[in-house]
Short mmCIF file of C-alpha atoms in Angstrom, two decimals:
data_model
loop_
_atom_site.label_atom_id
_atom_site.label_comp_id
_atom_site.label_asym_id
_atom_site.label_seq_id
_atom_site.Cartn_x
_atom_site.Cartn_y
_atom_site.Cartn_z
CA UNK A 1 0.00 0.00 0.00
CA UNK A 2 2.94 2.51 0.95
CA UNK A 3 4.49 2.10 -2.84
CA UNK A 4 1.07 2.69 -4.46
CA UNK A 5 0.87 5.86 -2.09
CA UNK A 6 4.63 7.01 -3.41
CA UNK A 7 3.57 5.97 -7.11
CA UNK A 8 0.29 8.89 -6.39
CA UNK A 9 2.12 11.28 -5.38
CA UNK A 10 4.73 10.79 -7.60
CA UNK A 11 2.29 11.47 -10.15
CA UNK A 12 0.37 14.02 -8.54
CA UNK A 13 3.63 16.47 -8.20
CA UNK A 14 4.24 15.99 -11.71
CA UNK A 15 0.65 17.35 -12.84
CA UNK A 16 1.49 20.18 -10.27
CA UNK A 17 4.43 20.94 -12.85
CA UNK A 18 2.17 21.02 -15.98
CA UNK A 19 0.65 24.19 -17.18
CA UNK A 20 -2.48 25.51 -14.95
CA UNK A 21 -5.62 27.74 -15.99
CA UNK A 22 -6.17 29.28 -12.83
CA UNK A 23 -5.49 29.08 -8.82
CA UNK A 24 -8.38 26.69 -8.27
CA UNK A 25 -6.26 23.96 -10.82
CA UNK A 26 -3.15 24.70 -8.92
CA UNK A 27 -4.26 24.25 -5.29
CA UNK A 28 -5.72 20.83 -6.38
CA UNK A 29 -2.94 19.61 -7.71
CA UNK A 30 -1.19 21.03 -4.75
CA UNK A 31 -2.59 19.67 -2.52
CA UNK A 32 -2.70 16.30 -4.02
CA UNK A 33 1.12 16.48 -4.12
CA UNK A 34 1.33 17.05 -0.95
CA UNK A 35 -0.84 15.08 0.43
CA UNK A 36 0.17 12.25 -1.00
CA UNK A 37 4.24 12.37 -0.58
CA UNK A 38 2.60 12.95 3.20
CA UNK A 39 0.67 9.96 3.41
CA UNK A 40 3.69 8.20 1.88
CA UNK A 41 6.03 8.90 4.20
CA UNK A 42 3.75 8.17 7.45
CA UNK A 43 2.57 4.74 5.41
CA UNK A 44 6.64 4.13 4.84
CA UNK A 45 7.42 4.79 8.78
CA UNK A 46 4.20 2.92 10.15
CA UNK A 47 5.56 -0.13 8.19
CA UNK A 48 8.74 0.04 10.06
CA UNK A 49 9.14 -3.11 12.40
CA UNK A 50 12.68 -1.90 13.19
CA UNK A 51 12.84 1.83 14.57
CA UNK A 52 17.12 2.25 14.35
CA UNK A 53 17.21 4.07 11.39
CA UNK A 54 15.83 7.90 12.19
CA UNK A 55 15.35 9.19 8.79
CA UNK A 56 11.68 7.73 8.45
CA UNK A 57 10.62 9.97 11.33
CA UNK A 58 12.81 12.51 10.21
CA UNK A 59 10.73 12.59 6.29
CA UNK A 60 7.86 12.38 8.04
CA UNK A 61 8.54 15.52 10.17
CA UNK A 62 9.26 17.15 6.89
CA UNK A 63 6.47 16.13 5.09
CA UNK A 64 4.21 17.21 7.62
CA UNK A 65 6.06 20.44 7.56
CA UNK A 66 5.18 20.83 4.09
CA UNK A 67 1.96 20.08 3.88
CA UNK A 68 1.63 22.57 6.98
CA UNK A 69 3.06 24.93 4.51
CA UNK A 70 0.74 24.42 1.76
CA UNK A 71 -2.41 24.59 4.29
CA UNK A 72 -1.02 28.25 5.58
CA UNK A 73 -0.36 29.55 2.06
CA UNK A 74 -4.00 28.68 0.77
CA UNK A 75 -5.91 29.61 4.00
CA UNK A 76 -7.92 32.27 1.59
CA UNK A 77 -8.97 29.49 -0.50
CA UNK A 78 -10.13 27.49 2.49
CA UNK A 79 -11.77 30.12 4.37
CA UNK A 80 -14.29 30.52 1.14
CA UNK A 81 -16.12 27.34 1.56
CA UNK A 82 -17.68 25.68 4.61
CA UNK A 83 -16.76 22.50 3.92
CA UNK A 84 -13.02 23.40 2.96
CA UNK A 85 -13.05 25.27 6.03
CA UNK A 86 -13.97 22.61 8.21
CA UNK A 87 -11.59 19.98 6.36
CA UNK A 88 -8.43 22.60 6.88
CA UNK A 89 -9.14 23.01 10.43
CA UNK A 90 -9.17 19.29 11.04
CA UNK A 91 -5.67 18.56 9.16
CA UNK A 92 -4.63 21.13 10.83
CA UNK A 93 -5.16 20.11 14.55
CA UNK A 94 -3.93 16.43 13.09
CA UNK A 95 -0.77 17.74 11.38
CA UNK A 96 -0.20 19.43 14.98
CA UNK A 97 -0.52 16.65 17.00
CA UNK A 98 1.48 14.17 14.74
CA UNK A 99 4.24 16.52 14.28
CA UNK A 100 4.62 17.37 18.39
CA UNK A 101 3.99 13.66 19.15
CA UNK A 102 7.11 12.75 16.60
CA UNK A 103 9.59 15.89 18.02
CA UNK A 104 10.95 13.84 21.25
CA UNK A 105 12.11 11.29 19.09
CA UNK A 106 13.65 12.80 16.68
CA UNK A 107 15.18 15.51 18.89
CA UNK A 108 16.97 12.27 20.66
CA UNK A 109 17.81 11.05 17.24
CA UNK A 110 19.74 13.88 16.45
CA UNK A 111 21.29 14.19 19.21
CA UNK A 112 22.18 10.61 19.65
CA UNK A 113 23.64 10.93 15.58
CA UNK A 114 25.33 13.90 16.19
CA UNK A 115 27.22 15.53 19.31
CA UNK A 116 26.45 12.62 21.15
CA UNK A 117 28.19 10.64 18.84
CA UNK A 118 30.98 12.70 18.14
CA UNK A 119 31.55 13.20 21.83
CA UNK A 120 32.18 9.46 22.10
CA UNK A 121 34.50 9.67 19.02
CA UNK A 122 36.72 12.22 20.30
CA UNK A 123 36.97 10.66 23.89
CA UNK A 124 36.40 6.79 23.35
CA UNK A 125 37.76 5.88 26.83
CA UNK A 126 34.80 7.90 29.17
CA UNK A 127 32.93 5.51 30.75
CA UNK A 128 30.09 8.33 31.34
CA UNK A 129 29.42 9.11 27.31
CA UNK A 130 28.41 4.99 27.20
CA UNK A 131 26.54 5.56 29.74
CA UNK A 132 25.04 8.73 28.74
CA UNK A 133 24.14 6.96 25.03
CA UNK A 134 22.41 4.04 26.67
CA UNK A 135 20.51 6.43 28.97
CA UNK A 136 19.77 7.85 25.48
CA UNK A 137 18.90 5.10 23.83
CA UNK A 138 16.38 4.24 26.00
CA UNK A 139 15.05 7.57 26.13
CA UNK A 140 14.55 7.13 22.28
CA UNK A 141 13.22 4.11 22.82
CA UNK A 142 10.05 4.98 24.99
CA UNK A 143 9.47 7.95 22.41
CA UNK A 144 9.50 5.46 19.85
CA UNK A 145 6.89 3.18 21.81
CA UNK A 146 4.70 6.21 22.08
CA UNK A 147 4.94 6.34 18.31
CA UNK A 148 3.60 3.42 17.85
CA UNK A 149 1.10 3.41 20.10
CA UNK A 150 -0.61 6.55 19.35
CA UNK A 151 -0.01 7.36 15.51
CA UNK A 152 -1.79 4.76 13.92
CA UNK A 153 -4.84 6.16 15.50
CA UNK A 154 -3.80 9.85 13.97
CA UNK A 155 -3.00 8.66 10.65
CA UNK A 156 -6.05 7.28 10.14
CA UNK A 157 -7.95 10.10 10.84
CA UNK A 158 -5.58 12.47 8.54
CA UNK A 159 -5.61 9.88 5.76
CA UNK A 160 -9.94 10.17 5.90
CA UNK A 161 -9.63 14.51 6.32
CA UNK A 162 -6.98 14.50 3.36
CA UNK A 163 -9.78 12.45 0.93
CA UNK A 164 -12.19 14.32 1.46
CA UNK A 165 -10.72 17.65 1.80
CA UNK A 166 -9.22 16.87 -1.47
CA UNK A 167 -12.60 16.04 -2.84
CA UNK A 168 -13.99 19.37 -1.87
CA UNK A 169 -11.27 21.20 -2.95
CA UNK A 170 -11.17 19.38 -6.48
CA UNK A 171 -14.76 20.10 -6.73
CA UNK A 172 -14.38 23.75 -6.36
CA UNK A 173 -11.31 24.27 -8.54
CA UNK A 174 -13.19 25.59 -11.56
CA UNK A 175 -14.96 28.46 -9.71
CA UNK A 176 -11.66 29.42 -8.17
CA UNK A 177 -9.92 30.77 -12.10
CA UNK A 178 -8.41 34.09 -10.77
CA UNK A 179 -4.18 34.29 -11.71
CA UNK A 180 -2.34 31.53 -9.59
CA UNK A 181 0.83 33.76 -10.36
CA UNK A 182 -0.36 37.20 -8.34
CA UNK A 183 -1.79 34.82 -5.50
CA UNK A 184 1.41 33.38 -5.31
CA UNK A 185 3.97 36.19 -5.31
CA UNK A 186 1.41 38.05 -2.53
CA UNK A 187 1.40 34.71 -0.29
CA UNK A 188 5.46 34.72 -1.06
CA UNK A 189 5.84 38.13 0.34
CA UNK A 190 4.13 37.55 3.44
CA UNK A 191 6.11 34.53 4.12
CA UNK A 192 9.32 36.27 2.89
CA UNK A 193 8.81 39.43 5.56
CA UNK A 194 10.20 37.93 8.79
CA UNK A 195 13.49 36.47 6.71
CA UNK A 196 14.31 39.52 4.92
CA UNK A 197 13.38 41.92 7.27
CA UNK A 198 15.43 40.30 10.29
CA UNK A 199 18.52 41.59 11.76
CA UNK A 200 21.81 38.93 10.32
CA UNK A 201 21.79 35.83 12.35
CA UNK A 202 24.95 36.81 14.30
CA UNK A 203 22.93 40.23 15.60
CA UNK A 204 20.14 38.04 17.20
CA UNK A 205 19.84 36.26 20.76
CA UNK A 206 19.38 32.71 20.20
CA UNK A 207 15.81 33.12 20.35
CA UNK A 208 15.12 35.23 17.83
CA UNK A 209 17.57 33.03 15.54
CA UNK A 210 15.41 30.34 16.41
CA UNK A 211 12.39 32.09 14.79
CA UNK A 212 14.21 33.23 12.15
CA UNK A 213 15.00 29.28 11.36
CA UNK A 214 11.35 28.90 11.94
CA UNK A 215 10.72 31.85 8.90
CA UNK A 216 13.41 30.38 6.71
CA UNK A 217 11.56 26.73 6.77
CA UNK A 218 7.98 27.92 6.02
CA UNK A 219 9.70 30.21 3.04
CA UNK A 220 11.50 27.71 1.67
CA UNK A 221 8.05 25.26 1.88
CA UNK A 222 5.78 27.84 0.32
CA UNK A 223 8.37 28.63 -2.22
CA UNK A 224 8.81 25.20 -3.18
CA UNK A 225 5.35 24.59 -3.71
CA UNK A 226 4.51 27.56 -5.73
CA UNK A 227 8.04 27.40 -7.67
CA UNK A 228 6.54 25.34 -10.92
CA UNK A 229 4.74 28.73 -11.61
CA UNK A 230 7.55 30.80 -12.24
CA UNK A 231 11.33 29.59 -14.13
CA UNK A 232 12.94 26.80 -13.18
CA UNK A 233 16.00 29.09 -13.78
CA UNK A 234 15.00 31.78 -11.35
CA UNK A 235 14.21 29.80 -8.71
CA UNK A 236 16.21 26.95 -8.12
CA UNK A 237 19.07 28.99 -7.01
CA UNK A 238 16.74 30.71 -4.33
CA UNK A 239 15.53 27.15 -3.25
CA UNK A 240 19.34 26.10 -2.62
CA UNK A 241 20.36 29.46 -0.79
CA UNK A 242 17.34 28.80 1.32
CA UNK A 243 17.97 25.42 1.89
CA UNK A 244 21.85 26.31 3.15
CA UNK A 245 20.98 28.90 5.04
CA UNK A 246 18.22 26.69 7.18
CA UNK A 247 21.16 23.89 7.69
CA UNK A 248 23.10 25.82 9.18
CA UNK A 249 20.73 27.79 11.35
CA UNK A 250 19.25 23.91 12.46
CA UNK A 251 23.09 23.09 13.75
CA UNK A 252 23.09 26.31 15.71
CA UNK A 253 19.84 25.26 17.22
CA UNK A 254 21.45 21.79 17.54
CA UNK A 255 24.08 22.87 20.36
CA UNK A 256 21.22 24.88 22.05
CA UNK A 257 18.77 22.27 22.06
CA UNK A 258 21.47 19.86 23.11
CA UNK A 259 21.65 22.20 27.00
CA UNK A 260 17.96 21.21 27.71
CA UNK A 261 18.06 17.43 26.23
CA UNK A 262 20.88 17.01 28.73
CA UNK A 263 18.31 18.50 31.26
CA UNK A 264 16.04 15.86 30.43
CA UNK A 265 18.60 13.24 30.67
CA UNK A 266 19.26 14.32 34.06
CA UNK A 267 15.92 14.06 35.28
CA UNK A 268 15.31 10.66 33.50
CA UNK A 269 18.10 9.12 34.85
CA UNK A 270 17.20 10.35 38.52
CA UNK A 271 13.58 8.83 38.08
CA UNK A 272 15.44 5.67 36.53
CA UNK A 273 17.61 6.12 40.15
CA UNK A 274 20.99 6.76 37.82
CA UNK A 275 22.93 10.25 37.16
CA UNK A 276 24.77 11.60 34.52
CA UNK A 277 28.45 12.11 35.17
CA UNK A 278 29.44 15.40 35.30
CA UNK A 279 32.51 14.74 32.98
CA UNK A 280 30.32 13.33 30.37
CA UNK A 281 27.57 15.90 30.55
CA UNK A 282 30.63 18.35 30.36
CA UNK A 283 32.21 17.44 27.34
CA UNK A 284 28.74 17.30 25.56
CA UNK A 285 28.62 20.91 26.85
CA UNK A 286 31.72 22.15 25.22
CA UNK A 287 31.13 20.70 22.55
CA UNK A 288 27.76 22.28 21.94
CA UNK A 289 30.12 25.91 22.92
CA UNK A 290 32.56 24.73 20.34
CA UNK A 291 30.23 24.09 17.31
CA UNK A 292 27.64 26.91 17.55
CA UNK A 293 29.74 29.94 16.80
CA UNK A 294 31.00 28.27 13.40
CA UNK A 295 27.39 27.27 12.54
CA UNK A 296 26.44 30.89 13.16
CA UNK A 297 28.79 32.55 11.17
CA UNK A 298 28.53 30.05 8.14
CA UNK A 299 24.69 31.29 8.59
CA UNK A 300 25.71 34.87 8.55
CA UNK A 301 27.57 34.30 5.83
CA UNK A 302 24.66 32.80 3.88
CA UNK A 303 22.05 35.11 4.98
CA UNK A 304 24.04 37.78 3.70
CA UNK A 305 24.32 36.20 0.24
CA UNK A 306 20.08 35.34 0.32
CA UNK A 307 19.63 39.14 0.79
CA UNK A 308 21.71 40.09 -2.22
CA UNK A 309 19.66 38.08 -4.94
CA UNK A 310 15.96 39.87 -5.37
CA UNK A 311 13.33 36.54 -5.22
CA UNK A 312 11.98 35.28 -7.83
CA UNK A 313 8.37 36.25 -7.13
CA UNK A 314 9.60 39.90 -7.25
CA UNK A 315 11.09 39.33 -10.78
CA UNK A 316 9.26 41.61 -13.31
CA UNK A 317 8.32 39.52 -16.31
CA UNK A 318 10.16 39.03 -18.80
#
């Protein structure tokens, strides 16, 4: 069932591609691209027997992320209708819950994949970094457990809203004929206001370069969707610089999420009646210290060059 799910929207993204007569055509096909590489990859991780590999969760986090893009950028569209209304609050509220109900485990995963990992590299002889990664593990575990206890249940329920919201939305496509284009650019801008009017990453506290990570991912998600509209040429260099820019601003948010995982790992090993060792704990630390001013200034570096290219939505035609 998962490969006939890929196959859809496989196809589905493709007609997304094609030319379109007006919004209402575009949105469909949209949203059946979407929805469909979203169903795929929550079919493709629900298979899983074996939960050591993270990347299912992490494409599923994406996915959802996307489609949470593509439910923000046509909110006028959904508003119109009753029935569209009611369908985008409920994937909404779904979307939501699967997305916070996957974030423990995949905020373990990367930590477990990443400084963990290269803490254990760089000092193979602690004792307290093995400990620390089984305490881990098992931390990942139960997150894992809740996974697959509870989003079956979710899935379900999204799979039935994305039918028929599809349906309705399919169904009023015709009526909906104004320019796709001059929805798209206006829907662009908004989205493109808190990344390009933002202080350089370097300027901000760490929570404001948090949100600005935040900005840069729903950008880059609304401009992917709407980028069949305008040249490939014009905006696949946008997509990239957006794309580098939100890597590097995720491993700066690595080392500061890493300060309140090791929080958590304190507090689950006193309810498991075990501790942390400070040595271990301390290493993790400095390496966090160590890594986020580089990650910063690559993302200075690449925020600088995003503001220096006008976006393609802004592009007068040629």
């Amino acid at each position: 069932w998962g490969e006939k799910v890929r196959e859809a929207a496989a196809a589905a993204c493709e007609d997304a591609k094609r030319e379109v007569e007006g919004l209402g055509t575009f949105a469909a096909q949209a949203f059946a691209c979407r929805a469909g590489a979203l169903a795929a990859a929550l079919s493709g991780l629900l298979a899983l027997h074996d939960m050591a590999d993270p990347e299912p969760v992490h494409e599923a986090r994406v996915a959802i992320r996307r489609f949470r893009a593509l439910l923000s950028a046509f909110s006028p569209l959904f508003r119109e209708d009753p029935a569209l209304a009611s369908g985008h609050q409920a994937l909404k509220a779904i979307s939501r819950t699967l997305a916070r109900l996957f974030a423990r485990a995949r905020d373990f995963d990367v930590f477990a994949h990443g400084l963990l990992a290269e803490a254990r590299r760089l000092f193979p002889e602690e004792d307290g970094l093995a400990d620390l990664a089984a305490l881990v593990g098992a931390i990942r575990a139960e997150a894992y457990e809740e996974i697959k206890a509870r989003a079956g249940e979710e899935v379900a329920r999204l799979l039935f809203a994305l039918e028929a919201t599809g349906k309705a939305l399919g169904a009023r496509a015709e009526a909906l004929g104004e320019d796709p284009l001059a929805f798209a650019a206006a829907r662009l801008a908004k989205r493109a206001a808190p990344v390009f009017g933002t202080p350089p990453p370097a300027a901000l506290s760490a929570e404001a370069r948090h949100r600005l990570r935040l900005a840069v991912k729903r950008l880059r998600y609304t401009a992917e969707m709407f980028a069949p509209l305008f040249p490939d040429g014009k905006t696949r260099r946008l997509l990239r610089r957006l794309g580098r820019l939100q890597d590097w601003l995720g491993h700066a948010n690595d080392a500061r999420t890493a300060i309140r995982l090791l929080e958590i790992c304190e507090e689950e090993a006193a309810r498991r009646g075990l501790t942390v060792e400070a040595k271990a704990k301390g290493i993790n630390l400095g390496l966090a210290a160590a890594l986020e001013p580089g990650a910063i200034a690559e993302a200075e570096r690449l925020f600088a060059k995003l503001l220096r290219r006008t976006p393609f939505w802004e592009l007068k035609k040629e």
